[in-house]
Amino acid sequence: MPASHLLNLGFLEADSGFFVRGGNASTASNLHPEPTRRKLAMISVLISHPTEGLMLFETGAGKEYIWGEQLNDIFARVDYRPEHELENAIAKTGHSINDVKTVIMGHLHLDHAGGLENFVGTGVPICVHEVELKHAYYSVATKADLGVYLPKNLRWELNWQPVHGSSWDIAEGITIRHAPGHTPGLCILQINLRESGTWIFTTDQYHVKENFCDSVPQGWLARDHSEWVRTHQMIRSMAKHTNAKLVFGHCKETLDLYKQAPECYM
């Protein structure tokens, strides 16, 4: 059975309205609410699999945070420490980034796909849903959603391995499930561990715990509301029937509940 390490890849801070619908909205009784901002974690998962070797789920923002002035101002990186760099976070587990055999991408937004730069030209398979890969390239080529997707994260020298359909068993005990809403091709990751049970890593289907626990949809970063609701119903059912632990895409409060690298879950 696999084992997993939770990797902390650093923190962002941005207006709450991006992550929770109605965040910072005015009302008739409160025309000028005090604006709130959220501190968010960037999270990756390193999986040690007995037959497939090291597998990595998502890669963070990448080195030097090359997003441009406007995006850096909107999604400001805060409390930076060198240990948040992907290769350093992996090193805390006793492994090297060069030991990674497979990368699994939940989606290809800039704060999740930036670390793919480490795998350019290496031949390491980059598993991503075909719908997400097509949508990301289209969004950049037509500028329809340029900004959340960046050309530098979509290099042809990466060994793209598209997955298809509603679910895909990457390895024994590891399944990705198509979960559209935040993006058309987003996939969540389900890991079944011998001792700690089932884990569901939701990537940005849920940015913060309120999206799941209170069924409050995402804010300005939402794309397809109807698909998001259907995916939400699916995950709630999965979590109920598997008694899963959930790790949300950027929820610092949830991440802090669990052990982080170098500790691991079995």
GROMACS .gro file of C-alpha atoms in nm:
model
  266
    1MET     CA    1   0.000   0.000   0.000
    2PRO     CA    2   0.119   0.356  -0.066
    3ALA     CA    3   0.230   0.616   0.188
    4SER     CA    4   0.190   0.992   0.147
    5HIS     CA    5   0.358   1.314   0.257
    6LEU     CA    6   0.175   1.647   0.261
    7LEU     CA    7   0.402   1.918   0.119
    8ASN     CA    8   0.360   2.286   0.210
    9LEU     CA    9   0.466   2.489  -0.095
   10GLY     CA   10   0.409   2.832   0.055
   11PHE     CA   11   0.134   3.088   0.099
   12LEU     CA   12  -0.075   3.332  -0.103
   13GLU     CA   13  -0.296   3.614   0.016
   14ALA     CA   14  -0.589   3.757  -0.177
   15ASP     CA   15  -0.936   3.907  -0.148
   16SER     CA   16  -1.191   3.667   0.003
   17GLY     CA   17  -1.425   3.727  -0.289
   18PHE     CA   18  -1.209   3.508  -0.510
   19PHE     CA   19  -1.270   3.201  -0.295
   20VAL     CA   20  -1.612   3.235  -0.130
   21ARG     CA   21  -1.919   3.351  -0.320
   22GLY     CA   22  -2.039   3.685  -0.188
   23GLY     CA   23  -1.719   3.748   0.002
   24ASN     CA   24  -1.680   4.119   0.082
   25ALA     CA   25  -2.014   4.198  -0.087
   26SER     CA   26  -2.204   4.502   0.037
   27THR     CA   27  -2.566   4.489   0.155
   28ALA     CA   28  -2.835   4.749   0.214
   29SER     CA   29  -2.757   4.742   0.585
   30ASN     CA   30  -2.379   4.743   0.535
   31LEU     CA   31  -2.284   4.943   0.229
   32HIS     CA   32  -1.914   4.952   0.311
   33PRO     CA   33  -1.810   4.623   0.474
   34GLU     CA   34  -1.459   4.590   0.607
   35PRO     CA   35  -1.269   4.406   0.331
   36THR     CA   36  -1.125   4.069   0.428
   37ARG     CA   37  -0.835   3.880   0.277
   38ARG     CA   38  -0.749   3.511   0.302
   39LYS     CA   39  -0.412   3.351   0.357
   40LEU     CA   40  -0.400   3.037   0.147
   41ALA     CA   41  -0.159   2.746   0.138
   42MET     CA   42  -0.022   2.588  -0.178
   43ILE     CA   43  -0.029   2.213  -0.127
   44SER     CA   44   0.130   1.914  -0.298
   45VAL     CA   45   0.125   1.544  -0.213
   46LEU     CA   46   0.421   1.308  -0.249
   47ILE     CA   47   0.315   0.944  -0.268
   48SER     CA   48   0.553   0.654  -0.216
   49HIS     CA   49   0.404   0.358  -0.401
   50PRO     CA   50   0.542   0.005  -0.358
   51THR     CA   51   0.540  -0.076  -0.731
   52GLU     CA   52   0.524   0.261  -0.909
   53GLY     CA   53   0.779   0.451  -0.702
   54LEU     CA   54   0.743   0.819  -0.613
   55MET     CA   55   0.436   0.997  -0.748
   56LEU     CA   56   0.366   1.369  -0.710
   57PHE     CA   57   0.022   1.531  -0.708
   58GLU     CA   58   0.047   1.894  -0.826
   59THR     CA   59   0.353   2.116  -0.817
   60GLY     CA   60   0.278   2.462  -0.674
   61ALA     CA   61   0.365   2.801  -0.821
   62GLY     CA   62   0.720   2.727  -0.930
   63LYS     CA   63   1.044   2.912  -0.877
   64GLU     CA   64   1.055   3.291  -0.848
   65TYR     CA   65   0.677   3.322  -0.887
   66ILE     CA   66   0.696   3.454  -1.246
   67TRP     CA   67   0.337   3.570  -1.287
   68GLY     CA   68   0.372   3.935  -1.381
   69GLU     CA   69   0.305   4.253  -1.187
   70GLN     CA   70  -0.075   4.247  -1.199
   71LEU     CA   71  -0.120   3.886  -1.085
   72ASN     CA   72   0.150   3.924  -0.821
   73ASP     CA   73  -0.044   4.217  -0.679
   74ILE     CA   74  -0.377   4.030  -0.678
   75PHE     CA   75  -0.241   3.699  -0.547
   76ALA     CA   76   0.048   3.813  -0.334
   77ARG     CA   77   0.296   3.556  -0.212
   78VAL     CA   78   0.353   3.596   0.163
   79ASP     CA   79   0.575   3.445   0.434
   80TYR     CA   80   0.813   3.297   0.179
   81ARG     CA   81   1.079   3.053   0.297
   82PRO     CA   82   1.321   2.854   0.080
   83GLU     CA   83   1.179   2.531   0.223
   84HIS     CA   84   0.859   2.604   0.028
   85GLU     CA   85   1.033   2.545  -0.307
   86LEU     CA   86   0.915   2.214  -0.452
   87GLU     CA   87   1.256   2.045  -0.461
   88ASN     CA   88   1.326   2.151  -0.102
   89ALA     CA   89   0.984   2.036   0.019
   90ILE     CA   90   1.045   1.697  -0.138
   91ALA     CA   91   1.394   1.683   0.013
   92LYS     CA   92   1.238   1.711   0.361
   93THR     CA   93   1.093   1.364   0.305
   94GLY     CA   94   1.437   1.215   0.240
   95HIS     CA   95   1.380   1.196  -0.135
   96SER     CA   96   1.506   1.398  -0.431
   97ILE     CA   97   1.285   1.560  -0.692
   98ASN     CA   98   1.487   1.353  -0.940
   99ASP     CA   99   1.335   1.041  -0.784
  100VAL     CA  100   0.980   1.134  -0.893
  101LYS     CA  101   0.853   0.881  -1.147
  102THR     CA  102   0.508   1.025  -1.222
  103VAL     CA  103   0.339   1.365  -1.183
  104ILE     CA  104  -0.040   1.380  -1.151
  105MET     CA  105  -0.206   1.716  -1.217
  106GLY     CA  106  -0.546   1.801  -1.074
  107HIS     CA  107  -0.559   2.103  -1.304
  108LEU     CA  108  -0.318   2.336  -1.480
  109HIS     CA  109  -0.374   2.677  -1.322
  110LEU     CA  110  -0.059   2.876  -1.258
  111ASP     CA  111  -0.042   2.812  -0.883
  112HIS     CA  112  -0.057   2.436  -0.936
  113ALA     CA  113   0.143   2.382  -1.255
  114GLY     CA  114   0.438   2.617  -1.196
  115GLY     CA  115   0.659   2.339  -1.065
  116LEU     CA  116   0.629   2.148  -1.392
  117GLU     CA  117   0.937   2.346  -1.495
  118ASN     CA  118   1.137   2.087  -1.300
  119PHE     CA  119   1.025   1.809  -1.534
  120VAL     CA  120   1.084   1.967  -1.875
  121GLY     CA  121   1.288   1.730  -2.090
  122THR     CA  122   1.307   1.459  -1.821
  123GLY     CA  123   1.057   1.218  -1.974
  124VAL     CA  124   0.866   1.194  -1.645
  125PRO     CA  125   0.498   1.131  -1.734
  126ILE     CA  126   0.267   1.424  -1.659
  127CYS     CA  127  -0.081   1.275  -1.612
  128VAL     CA  128  -0.367   1.521  -1.667
  129HIS     CA  129  -0.721   1.483  -1.794
  130GLU     CA  130  -0.744   1.532  -2.169
  131VAL     CA  131  -1.019   1.793  -2.124
  132GLU     CA  132  -0.795   1.999  -1.895
  133LEU     CA  133  -0.497   1.982  -2.129
  134LYS     CA  134  -0.704   2.085  -2.431
  135HIS     CA  135  -0.875   2.363  -2.237
  136ALA     CA  136  -0.545   2.499  -2.105
  137TYR     CA  137  -0.387   2.517  -2.450
  138TYR     CA  138  -0.701   2.672  -2.599
  139SER     CA  139  -0.720   2.928  -2.318
  140VAL     CA  140  -0.362   3.039  -2.379
  141ALA     CA  141  -0.375   3.029  -2.759
  142THR     CA  142  -0.695   3.232  -2.784
  143LYS     CA  143  -0.633   3.436  -2.467
  144ALA     CA  144  -0.981   3.330  -2.354
  145ASP     CA  145  -0.854   3.255  -2.003
  146LEU     CA  146  -0.494   3.369  -2.021
  147GLY     CA  147  -0.364   3.456  -1.677
  148VAL     CA  148  -0.484   3.159  -1.478
  149TYR     CA  149  -0.311   2.944  -1.741
  150LEU     CA  150   0.042   3.040  -1.845
  151PRO     CA  151   0.232   2.935  -2.160
  152LYS     CA  152   0.546   2.852  -1.960
  153ASN     CA  153   0.357   2.575  -1.779
  154LEU     CA  154   0.240   2.411  -2.103
  155ARG     CA  155   0.574   2.330  -2.263
  156TRP     CA  156   0.564   2.071  -2.538
  157GLU     CA  157   0.888   1.924  -2.398
  158LEU     CA  158   0.688   1.788  -2.104
  159ASN     CA  159   0.583   1.425  -2.137
  160TRP     CA  160   0.207   1.483  -2.135
  161GLN     CA  161   0.005   1.168  -2.070
  162PRO     CA  162  -0.367   1.247  -2.097
  163VAL     CA  163  -0.619   1.042  -1.903
  164HIS     CA  164  -0.978   0.994  -2.016
  165GLY     CA  165  -1.325   0.931  -1.886
  166SER     CA  166  -1.479   0.979  -1.544
  167SER     CA  167  -1.216   0.792  -1.340
  168TRP     CA  168  -0.874   0.641  -1.387
  169ASP     CA  169  -0.676   0.406  -1.164
  170ILE     CA  170  -0.325   0.548  -1.178
  171ALA     CA  171  -0.194   0.267  -0.958
  172GLU     CA  172  -0.324   0.028  -0.695
  173GLY     CA  173  -0.490   0.240  -0.427
  174ILE     CA  174  -0.464   0.563  -0.629
  175THR     CA  175  -0.753   0.693  -0.842
  176ILE     CA  176  -0.820   1.024  -1.011
  177ARG     CA  177  -1.179   1.129  -1.077
  178HIS     CA  178  -1.299   1.387  -1.326
  179ALA     CA  179  -1.455   1.671  -1.125
  180PRO     CA  180  -1.541   1.965  -1.353
  181GLY     CA  181  -1.660   2.302  -1.229
  182HIS     CA  182  -1.362   2.512  -1.130
  183THR     CA  183  -1.210   2.409  -1.462
  184PRO     CA  184  -1.355   2.176  -1.729
  185GLY     CA  185  -1.093   1.907  -1.677
  186LEU     CA  186  -1.021   1.927  -1.305
  187CYS     CA  187  -0.960   1.594  -1.134
  188ILE     CA  188  -0.958   1.506  -0.766
  189LEU     CA  189  -0.724   1.244  -0.624
  190GLN     CA  190  -0.834   0.953  -0.405
  191ILE     CA  191  -0.571   0.759  -0.211
  192ASN     CA  192  -0.650   0.452  -0.002
  193LEU     CA  193  -0.395   0.399   0.277
  194ARG     CA  194  -0.371   0.093   0.499
  195GLU     CA  195  -0.361   0.269   0.837
  196SER     CA  196  -0.515   0.614   0.788
  197GLY     CA  197  -0.786   0.511   0.541
  198THR     CA  198  -0.917   0.702   0.242
  199TRP     CA  199  -0.796   1.051   0.153
  200ILE     CA  200  -0.948   1.284  -0.104
  201PHE     CA  201  -0.736   1.570  -0.233
  202THR     CA  202  -0.982   1.807  -0.395
  203THR     CA  203  -0.741   2.055  -0.553
  204ASP     CA  204  -0.943   2.367  -0.641
  205GLN     CA  205  -1.290   2.216  -0.654
  206TYR     CA  206  -1.274   2.358  -0.302
  207HIS     CA  207  -1.036   2.643  -0.229
  208VAL     CA  208  -1.129   2.663   0.140
  209LYS     CA  209  -1.328   2.453   0.385
  210GLU     CA  210  -1.643   2.667   0.358
  211ASN     CA  211  -1.685   2.555  -0.004
  212PHE     CA  212  -1.731   2.197   0.114
  213CYS     CA  213  -1.849   2.216   0.474
  214ASP     CA  214  -2.107   2.491   0.418
  215SER     CA  215  -2.174   2.421   0.047
  216VAL     CA  216  -2.077   2.780  -0.035
  217PRO     CA  217  -1.964   2.794  -0.399
  218GLN     CA  218  -1.643   2.957  -0.509
  219GLY     CA  219  -1.626   3.328  -0.574
  220TRP     CA  220  -1.480   3.505  -0.876
  221LEU     CA  221  -1.263   3.207  -0.973
  222ALA     CA  222  -1.564   2.984  -1.045
  223ARG     CA  223  -1.622   2.888  -1.407
  224ASP     CA  224  -1.917   2.648  -1.444
  225HIS     CA  225  -2.157   2.666  -1.149
  226SER     CA  226  -2.383   2.378  -1.254
  227GLU     CA  227  -2.087   2.144  -1.301
  228TRP     CA  228  -1.943   2.258  -0.969
  229VAL     CA  229  -2.267   2.164  -0.791
  230ARG     CA  230  -2.276   1.819  -0.954
  231THR     CA  231  -1.915   1.758  -0.856
  232HIS     CA  232  -1.989   1.881  -0.503
  233GLN     CA  233  -2.268   1.625  -0.471
  234MET     CA  234  -2.038   1.349  -0.596
  235ILE     CA  235  -1.762   1.432  -0.348
  236ARG     CA  236  -2.002   1.459  -0.055
  237SER     CA  237  -2.129   1.111  -0.138
  238MET     CA  238  -1.775   0.973  -0.175
  239ALA     CA  239  -1.665   1.126   0.154
  240LYS     CA  240  -1.969   0.986   0.336
  241HIS     CA  241  -1.932   0.632   0.208
  242THR     CA  242  -1.554   0.608   0.249
  243ASN     CA  243  -1.522   0.815   0.568
  244ALA     CA  244  -1.250   1.002   0.383
  245LYS     CA  245  -1.022   1.273   0.511
  246LEU     CA  246  -1.042   1.573   0.278
  247VAL     CA  247  -0.763   1.814   0.193
  248PHE     CA  248  -0.890   2.122   0.013
  249GLY     CA  249  -0.697   2.305  -0.255
  250HIS     CA  250  -0.570   2.599  -0.052
  251CYS     CA  251  -0.720   2.577   0.297
  252LYS     CA  252  -0.445   2.658   0.545
  253GLU     CA  253  -0.670   2.575   0.841
  254THR     CA  254  -0.731   2.225   0.706
  255LEU     CA  255  -0.367   2.167   0.616
  256ASP     CA  256  -0.268   2.259   0.971
  257LEU     CA  257  -0.487   1.978   1.106
  258TYR     CA  258  -0.263   1.715   0.947
  259LYS     CA  259   0.098   1.605   0.971
  260GLN     CA  260   0.324   1.762   0.710
  261ALA     CA  261   0.656   1.650   0.566
  262PRO     CA  262   0.884   1.504   0.683
  263GLU     CA  263   0.612   1.309   0.867
  264CYS     CA  264   0.391   1.085   0.655
  265TYR     CA  265   0.066   0.891   0.655
  266MET     CA  266   0.054   0.517   0.597
   0.00000   0.00000   0.00000
